[in-house]
Structures are given as C-alpha cells and as structure tokens.
Amino acid sequence: MANQEMEQLVRREYKQGFVTDIESDTVLPGLNEDVIRFISAKKEEPQWMLDWRLAAFEQWKEMTEPEWAHVNYPTIDFQAISFYSAPKSSDDRPKSLDEVDPKLLETYEKLGIPLHERAALAGVAMDMVFDSVSVTTTFKKQLGEAGVIFCSISEAIREYPELIKQYLGSVVPVMDNYYAALNAAVFSDGSFVFVPKGVTCPMELSTYFRINAENTGQFERTLIICEEDAQVSYLEGCTAPMRDENQLHAAVVELVALENANIKYSTVQNWYPGDEEGKGGIYNFVTKRGECRGDNSKISWTQVETGSAVTWKYPSCVLKGKNSVGEFYSVAVTNNMQQADTGTKMIHIGEGSRSTIISKGISAGRSDQSYRGLVKILPGAKGARNFTQCDSLLIGDQCGAHTFPYQEISNSTAQVEHEATTSKIGEDQLFYCRQRGISEEDAVNMIVNGFCKDVFKELPMEFAVEAEALLNVSLEGAVG
Amino acid sequence: MLEVKDLRVSVEDKEILKGLNLTINPGEVHAIMGPNGAGKSTLSAVIAGRDGYEVTSGSITFEGEDLLEMDIEERARAGLLLGFQYPVEIPGVKNVYLLKAALNAKREHLGLPELEAPEFMKLVREKLQFMKMDSSFLHRSVNEGFSGGEKKRNEILQMLILEPKLALLDEIDSGLDIDALKIVSEGVNSLRDAGRSIVMVTHYQRLLDYIVPDHIHVLSDGKIIKSGDKSLAFELEKRGYDWVIEEAAQ
Ligand SMILES: Nc1ncnc2c1ncn2[C@@H]1O[C@H](COP(=O)(O)OP(=O)(O)OP(=O)(O)O)[C@@H](O)[C@H]1O
Ligand SMILES: [Mg+2]
C-alpha cells in the first residue's frame, strides 16, 4: 500500500471511530503520527487514548537514546521498523507440529515441555491446539467469580476506561525514559490485571494463557493493580525459546500495590539471543516498575533472564508506603555474544520501608554482563533498610562481569548493606564432580544451579523446575 | 588392577614425580607414607586425571586400560574413586543430589537403569547410618560448612554408595577424632574384598591399626624409595624418614 493511500485510510477509519476490516495487517516501516493513529484505530481505542499516545510521541521526538548502559549495538533506525503487525491468522500459522522447525521442537523436548503445550508455543493455530480453549474458559470463569479482571490491555482500554485513566502511566510516566516514551506512543498489546480489595487471586496468572492469542511481542504494555489487602502472583513469559521477526522489543510493566497488597511478578525471559556470533538476536529494552503506594504493601520481582542479544532492564520498586517491602531476585545468564545490563532500583520513601536485592549473574562464552543497582533512601524514609547481594559467576576466561552499585542515602537512620562476589566456576569443583563420574556438562549445570538456588526458590514451583532446565540448555557448550 | 610405570610428572615445569613405580593387585590394601611435599597427592591427582599435570614419561594402566587416555569422568565410571585430602564445597547443591547424579552416572555406564527414588533413598539411609551421620547431611550443600571430620566421613559415604574397584584415599584420617577414625575405618573395611583394592595416603601409623595394609610404601622426592609390610609403619613412626632416605641414597 502506498504511503498516501494508507494515510487516507487511516484518517478515514479514524473518523469512523473503529475499524471493521483492513486488508493490510502490517504498516509500512517508519514512525509518524499516522502510524500511531493507525495502531489506535486498529485497537478501536477511544479518543483520549489516542491523544495520550500522540502526546507521548511528541515527547519521544524530543528525547535521545540513552548511551550509558554497558552494552554495544548498532544504532537503531526507527524509520526502518514496522510498528504494527496484526496477530497472525490461523491460515498463516503452522497447521501442526510437522510444520514447525525441528530445532525448536528439540529444545522443547530438552525443556520437558508437554506435547500439547509445544504446539501452542510453536504458534500452531489455536483452534488446532488440544483443549486450550476450554482451559481458558474455565479459568476465566473462576477469576470472574473472584472479581479479578485479567484481560488484554486493549480490551481493558475499551471495557474499563476509568481504571486505565487512573493508573496507566502513573508508575512509569511517559517521559520516564526514551523507550518508555516510545512504548507509550506505539504499544501493541499486553496484559491487564485488577485484583479488587480483599481478594486473593485464586490462581497464578500466567501470560501463557494468552500467548499466541495475540502477537503481543514488540511493544508490550502491562498494568497490574492490587487494591487494599489483595494478592496476586503473575508469571510472565515462558521457558520455551521465543523467536520473533521483530528485533527491537521495548516493553513497559507497571505494578500498583495499595495498602497491605502483595504482588509477586515472576519472569522467565528467553528471547532469541542470536547465533554464536550474535547475529539476529533480539534487543530487549524493558522498563518495569512497581509502586508500593499503601502501607505494608509488598512487591516482589523474580526474574530468570537467558535470552536476547542485548538486554537492558531494571525492574524497580518505589516504596512509598510505610513499612512497605520491595524485593528483587534475579538470575541472568549470558552466553556466546550476548550482552546484558540489568539490575534494579529501590527507592525508599516510606518510613520503615525495606528492600532485598539478590542478583546472580552467570557469564559464559564471550558474553558481557553488568549489574547496575541503585538504592536510594529519601529523607523521610526513617529506619529504612536494604540488603544487596550480588554474585557473578564466570565460565571460561573470555567473558566479563561488572558491578555498578549506586547508593544515595539521605536519612542517617537507614541501614544499607552490600555484598558482592565474583568467582570463576571452580576448577576444583568441576574436578570433584567429574571424579564422581558426572560429565563435565552436567557438573557445570549442577554448580550453576546451586549458585542460583537463592533465586530459584523464590519462583513458583513449576516455573523453578523449568528455569533449571532452561539454564542447562542456555549453557550448552559453554565449557570444553 | 593398577600399574604405574616409571611415571614422571611436572607441574608448571617443575618435576614432582620422578620415575615412580607402583603395582596394586586386586584385593590388596596399600599404604603410602612420606614427608610433606613428596608428591603423594600429586600421584593421586594424576591417577584421577586432574588437569594441570604434565606426564612427561611413563604409563598408568587400570585393569589393562591406558588410564592416561581417559577423561576424569571415564576413569571414575570405570571404578576409580579419589577420597580427597581437602573435599570441595559446592554451595547450593544438595549432598543427596550429588550422590544421586554420581550413582546414576555409574549405573548408566554399566548399562543399568536409574535407581527409583525409594530404592535410592533406602540405600543412602543405610549407608548414612553406617557412617553414623545424621540425615540432615543429605539436604545440606555438598561439604559446605561441614567440619573437617564430617567432610572426611562424607567422602567415605560416597565411596560406600559408589563401590569403586579402586579407592585412593588421601589422608582420610587427618582431622578425625578417635570415634570418627573408627567409623571411617569400619566404612573402608566393609568394602574390603578380593575384587577391590584400596590405596591410603597417611602420615600416621594409627590408621593402619584399624585398616591393616598388605603393603606399605615410602614416597620421597617423587619416587617410591622403600616398600615393606605393615611393620614398616611402626619403624617409620619410631625413627622418622631420614634413615630411609639415606638408605635409598646409597
Ligand atoms: N599446582 C602446583 N604448582 C606448583 N607446585 C605444586 C603444585 N601442586 C603441587 N606442587 C608441589 O608439588 C610438591 C608435591 O605436592 P603434593 O601435594 O603432591 O605433596 P604431598 O606428598 O601430598 O604432601 P602432604 O603430605 O603435605 O600432603 C610440593 O612441593 C608442592 O608444592
Ligand atoms: Mg597431600
């Protein structure tokens, strides 16, 4: 479709307020106001949402890409990226596992993913996937009875505009950073969770139930709200390797915890890291932030990061409430040419707020990894406490690990502790295991999993098992 | 069982073993004694296949196979077990997990299926009891925070479960209290049989009261300079090593 035609189309559709049928499901590369109008129209969004996006775009244009992360990648040409592609229709998807890349299936096998789930993950058309529809239905019914809302953010914009207006962008403001502004302008889809006052969500919520239902990939936007005394555990991603034609991923995740609320957010990220030379891998620039607004509220981030060619990610907590608690447990693995710059920020505002940071970084191959952590104690945060432990494990001698801990403490009653270690995977440990008949590869896996134990034990049970398997797959060939 | 011939080994260009010969037959128990720094641990490390040791000449065969051609884990699966002078700590890895992985690796090598969990636990509990170890040791990280004596007991626990053909025990008695010495010795003795050989490195005659060796060797400056029966240990205990070294020099 020629540019001009599309512009017309977009305008026309916009006037009508919603789109019923558009032939092309992908916009031409490049970013301008019309593309944003197009996305908004596609999503059947109300005017206020479009205005919000356009305002974000105006601000983004004024901003420059951050350069301080300890990573190198070619400059991204934003005019070469296509900012919207619709969900693949059933016709475009593989009809059965026979049509799926055997290498991908081999990895699923190694990860121990059940057969019927493999089909869903590989993008086999949903209606061909065994039972998944009825699973989702039962699941929705149970949530509905508890009063929990769990849907796509597009649906939420249409169905729950008041909640969206109140909370969207309230934790990660549009202007927060370059990628957050970009996301605000062009976000494709994502999840919305609302747990009302006093409700403990009856099950763990997993994006898994929504995977491939929409092709949410590129600019995902997630918003989770837990009202007073409510609780939720949310699982993002899955251990299966995710391939995607889109190289740039810039997600935004916002969490809001009111008084006594408790949000646990667990991520297993396994985007395609590229080949051994790092070619074709995904750039993952994520802004994740949780706000403990109410007293005694708690937000806990647990993540296992193994994928992407370049990762830039700092899940953070803003601890406003009195005695609120923030936690960050992270395992990040880089192999071959991967680069990761990750860490967290704990902003202590409320009196007696506490935070814990446990970061385990594993570098292998020629990869490079940095931990960047900020602990900021504001003047009002009397008696605030932080404990940070940050361990790096190196496999081989061509990889790197760096630690950048920052502390800004403006209240003298605060206690901040920081421990950091860097170790090479011990030749003596490997020798010991191998002398007991355990192969070198199994020995490495065993030692690495041991190293990560403090984080894995924070993951929901079945996720922990998968995460272990994933780590083993990620480090294949790292030694010897 | 084990045949070491004219073995010369260097570490970082320094020759440590200087033409060492040793023959161990099935069913035999040998003790190797000798001054600090003589090369005893080096010998066991080279037999086990540890990296960083350069074999400049000589040979080691194990049941007729060229050991020097085999990987560390292949040697272990073939039935060689090294009891470490300094057992290694592995944070976060449960002791029981290591035991299971090791036993399964051996069983796989022998073409046997993995042991089912209840069977495995039964075996482990039995051996644990034999070593008078608390079952909490199973769920602690491998050797982490174990006392010196507990680490040594843990080595023998692994040996009881893996039932090696040849066990090389490097100073298994150091750091043991009197009761623990007895328990460890009973553990080792329980495995003595006609098809199995044991080599112990020790500094003290006392261990040899509990595990009576068939042969004793003195290793000094990279060579075995004297061999004898168990009475040699008493003589060494009384007179030290100087006279043996002088005798050998003549
Ligand atoms: N990696 C190494 N680098 C340099 N020298 C080494 C290395 N390993 C061993 N050596 C040297 O080799 C010699 C023999 O060491 P070994 O540990 O085999 O002695 P040992 O007989 O077991 O002594 P001990 O009775 O004290 O345990 C010592 O002089 C030691 O310093
Ligand atoms: Mg020694």
Short mmCIF file of C-alpha atoms in Angstrom, two decimals, chain A residues 10 226 388:
data_model
loop_
_atom_site.label_atom_id
_atom_site.label_comp_id
_atom_site.label_asym_id
_atom_site.label_seq_id
_atom_site.Cartn_x
_atom_site.Cartn_y
_atom_site.Cartn_z
CA VAL A 10 -6.06 5.86 8.50
CA CYS A 226 -3.75 -4.81 43.54
CA THR A 388 22.00 -6.30 48.49
#
